């Protein structure tokens, strides 16, 4: 049987997972592809480290160049993370015409355009299934399964740490800080946790999905990102009473007019009747609305050794078939297409809103706030004043009709200056999935 020799850069969680999965299912992969994938070299930082996978010492090196430039290595998997050495190694491999597989969303977000241009220039391919939503084959679905669709909307729960925290806050009525500390103790959140809980990891993945769906590479600086730090047990409770669950959603929506797309990450009130509201714990899900297919849902494990290895193996399969057929970039992993679009500034995007204020409990306060919303042309769909005091103030909840984010933010800035409004107003967008 034909053999393809694989070089792996990185033998950590994902690298070990890929090595193990090939040991376990290599024969199955070979019988399906008609090609035997053999691991030729593995680069790591520390040769003495005890690893989850039993990688033979003879395969190990501390120099990634010994993987990339090894003439035996036909295919390279970059699994070290980071945006410097990983970029250098990928560019070097592509320059040699070797297909590359990466799980590195941070690198693709920052340098995707350059890397895909290099793959094209050197007549090879760059695969990245593992970079978004771990084991869910969403990249392949968008590239191949939905090749005949315009993607009018896409919503993703793509950060398992945030989803785990929000799920536990909802189930236990617990505060953010307490759940985060426990998640760190249990290994579900990193220390420091900022990349996840401030929404940046979700933004890297949402940007990659948006680029693929809309055919122009999204500049990560244009993505509006809000994390979940400010979400309180009270917000989750009141949202629940109104029939919603709060999720950190990556949103990619085609706006009216040509090629303007909303690309954002923020906590969102999802109606409990919508399937995304039931995606709990560390699970990920991506909801795609294509103009031909309609609505589709992808659900699964978004991270971890085995789920991520499964995605890398899928890419290995594609790359191996390309090598076998001699068509090195049969279906390039990313091709600019359709139009040169633009990300719409968040101020111009319209949303519905949940607004929670703490106000002094006296007559006239509600009228003053309603006047500011009215002057800003923002309609109130309902007002709720739940029982209970927070010191001398009481919570006041507004559900708002569609308005631009610019108008909503301006109105809230004015409202926050009213002497009767205490503390920072909370504004969470509401998604109706219409
Ligand atoms: N973990 C997940 O669930 C997951 C899911 C999706 C995507 N990803 C992505 O997958 C990539 C790898 O993540 P990971 O969790 O596997 O990371 P990890 O556990 O920290 O492993 C990184 C590996 O790279 C090696 N390494 C680092 N710098 C190196 C260098 N300069 N030269 C050679 N080897 C080097 C490390 O060597 P030592 O072992 O000797 O330290 C380690 O084996 C990242 O881009 C990440 O974003 C991870």
PDB file of C-alpha atoms and ligand atoms in Angstrom, residues 9-15 43-47 49 51 62 64 78-82 85 103-105 130-131 134 302-305 308, ligand 1:
ATOM      1  CA  UNK A   9       5.373  19.788  15.189  1.00  0.00           C
ATOM      2  CA  UNK A  10       4.080  19.639  18.775  1.00  0.00           C
ATOM      3  CA  UNK A  11       3.520  16.618  21.003  1.00  0.00           C
ATOM      4  CA  UNK A  12       1.242  18.212  23.623  1.00  0.00           C
ATOM      5  CA  UNK A  13      -2.494  17.703  24.073  1.00  0.00           C
ATOM      6  CA  UNK A  14      -3.332  17.723  20.370  1.00  0.00           C
ATOM      7  CA  UNK A  15      -0.042  16.287  19.054  1.00  0.00           C
ATOM      8  CA  UNK A  43       9.132  18.089  17.250  1.00  0.00           C
ATOM      9  CA  UNK A  44       8.692  19.005  20.924  1.00  0.00           C
ATOM     10  CA  UNK A  45      10.291  21.525  23.254  1.00  0.00           C
ATOM     11  CA  UNK A  46      11.482  19.166  25.974  1.00  0.00           C
ATOM     12  CA  UNK A  47      12.748  15.684  25.103  1.00  0.00           C
ATOM     13  CA  UNK A  49       8.961  15.384  29.338  1.00  0.00           C
ATOM     14  CA  UNK A  51       3.931  12.494  27.471  1.00  0.00           C
ATOM     15  CA  UNK A  62      13.546  19.739  19.510  1.00  0.00           C
ATOM     16  CA  UNK A  64      10.977  21.976  14.000  1.00  0.00           C
ATOM     17  CA  UNK A  78       1.638  22.260  13.094  1.00  0.00           C
ATOM     18  CA  UNK A  79       0.346  21.671  16.621  1.00  0.00           C
ATOM     19  CA  UNK A  80       2.469  23.948  18.807  1.00  0.00           C
ATOM     20  CA  UNK A  81       0.247  27.040  18.916  1.00  0.00           C
ATOM     21  CA  UNK A  82       1.455  30.657  19.061  1.00  0.00           C
ATOM     22  CA  UNK A  85       7.440  29.905  15.295  1.00  0.00           C
ATOM     23  CA  UNK A 103      -5.211  23.609  14.724  1.00  0.00           C
ATOM     24  CA  UNK A 104      -3.991  27.126  15.398  1.00  0.00           C
ATOM     25  CA  UNK A 105      -6.941  29.563  15.366  1.00  0.00           C
ATOM     26  CA  UNK A 130      -9.270  21.570  14.186  1.00  0.00           C
ATOM     27  CA  UNK A 131      -9.000  25.338  14.496  1.00  0.00           C
ATOM     28  CA  UNK A 134     -12.689  20.867  17.813  1.00  0.00           C
ATOM     29  CA  UNK A 302     -15.145  21.728  20.892  1.00  0.00           C
ATOM     30  CA  UNK A 303     -11.781  20.852  22.414  1.00  0.00           C
ATOM     31  CA  UNK A 304      -9.766  18.140  24.108  1.00  0.00           C
ATOM     32  CA  UNK A 305      -7.201  15.600  22.989  1.00  0.00           C
ATOM     33  CA  UNK A 308      -9.290  17.733  18.231  1.00  0.00           C
TER      34      UNK A 308
HETATM   35  N1  LIG B   1      -6.007  21.580  23.428  1.00  0.00           N
HETATM   36  C1  LIG B   1      -7.120  21.644  22.730  1.00  0.00           C
HETATM   37  O1  LIG B   1      -8.163  21.097  23.114  1.00  0.00           O
HETATM   38  C2  LIG B   1      -7.146  22.354  21.397  1.00  0.00           C
HETATM   39  C3  LIG B   1      -8.335  22.366  20.632  1.00  0.00           C
HETATM   40  C4  LIG B   1      -8.338  22.988  19.397  1.00  0.00           C
HETATM   41  C5  LIG B   1      -7.201  23.601  18.932  1.00  0.00           C
HETATM   42  N2  LIG B   1      -6.064  23.604  19.703  1.00  0.00           N
HETATM   43  C6  LIG B   1      -4.870  24.253  19.173  1.00  0.00           C
HETATM   44  O2  LIG B   1      -3.874  23.269  18.970  1.00  0.00           O
HETATM   45  C7  LIG B   1      -2.578  23.829  19.139  1.00  0.00           C
HETATM   46  C8  LIG B   1      -1.812  23.009  20.185  1.00  0.00           C
HETATM   47  O3  LIG B   1      -2.517  23.050  21.408  1.00  0.00           O
HETATM   48  P1  LIG B   1      -2.181  22.024  22.601  1.00  0.00           P
HETATM   49  O4  LIG B   1      -3.314  22.156  23.548  1.00  0.00           O
HETATM   50  O5  LIG B   1      -1.810  20.690  22.074  1.00  0.00           O
HETATM   51  O6  LIG B   1      -0.895  22.735  23.232  1.00  0.00           O
HETATM   52  P2  LIG B   1       0.159  22.093  24.252  1.00  0.00           P
HETATM   53  O7  LIG B   1      -0.461  20.961  24.987  1.00  0.00           O
HETATM   54  O8  LIG B   1       0.743  23.210  25.000  1.00  0.00           O
HETATM   55  O9  LIG B   1       1.268  21.463  23.301  1.00  0.00           O
HETATM   56  C9  LIG B   1       2.176  22.233  22.573  1.00  0.00           C
HETATM   57  C10 LIG B   1       3.266  21.305  22.067  1.00  0.00           C
HETATM   58  O10 LIG B   1       4.154  22.048  21.256  1.00  0.00           O
HETATM   59  C11 LIG B   1       5.503  21.821  21.671  1.00  0.00           C
HETATM   60  N3  LIG B   1       6.249  23.034  21.376  1.00  0.00           N
HETATM   61  C12 LIG B   1       6.012  24.301  21.811  1.00  0.00           C
HETATM   62  N4  LIG B   1       6.928  25.147  21.293  1.00  0.00           N
HETATM   63  C13 LIG B   1       7.729  24.398  20.518  1.00  0.00           C
HETATM   64  C14 LIG B   1       8.868  24.689  19.716  1.00  0.00           C
HETATM   65  N5  LIG B   1       9.343  25.917  19.587  1.00  0.00           N
HETATM   66  N6  LIG B   1       9.467  23.677  19.047  1.00  0.00           N
HETATM   67  C15 LIG B   1       8.998  22.412  19.147  1.00  0.00           C
HETATM   68  N7  LIG B   1       7.931  22.078  19.886  1.00  0.00           N
HETATM   69  C16 LIG B   1       7.307  23.058  20.570  1.00  0.00           C
HETATM   70  C17 LIG B   1       5.391  21.525  23.154  1.00  0.00           C
HETATM   71  O11 LIG B   1       6.540  20.774  23.553  1.00  0.00           O
HETATM   72  P3  LIG B   1       6.687  20.178  25.050  1.00  0.00           P
HETATM   73  O12 LIG B   1       5.602  19.139  25.154  1.00  0.00           O
HETATM   74  O13 LIG B   1       8.036  19.582  25.070  1.00  0.00           O
HETATM   75  O14 LIG B   1       6.480  21.333  25.971  1.00  0.00           O
HETATM   76  C18 LIG B   1       4.110  20.695  23.181  1.00  0.00           C
HETATM   77  O15 LIG B   1       4.381  19.350  22.877  1.00  0.00           O
HETATM   78  C19 LIG B   1      -2.830  25.291  19.546  1.00  0.00           C
HETATM   79  O16 LIG B   1      -2.760  26.095  18.404  1.00  0.00           O
HETATM   80  C20 LIG B   1      -4.251  25.277  20.088  1.00  0.00           C
HETATM   81  O17 LIG B   1      -4.891  26.523  19.962  1.00  0.00           O
HETATM   82  C21 LIG B   1      -6.024  22.984  20.920  1.00  0.00           C
END
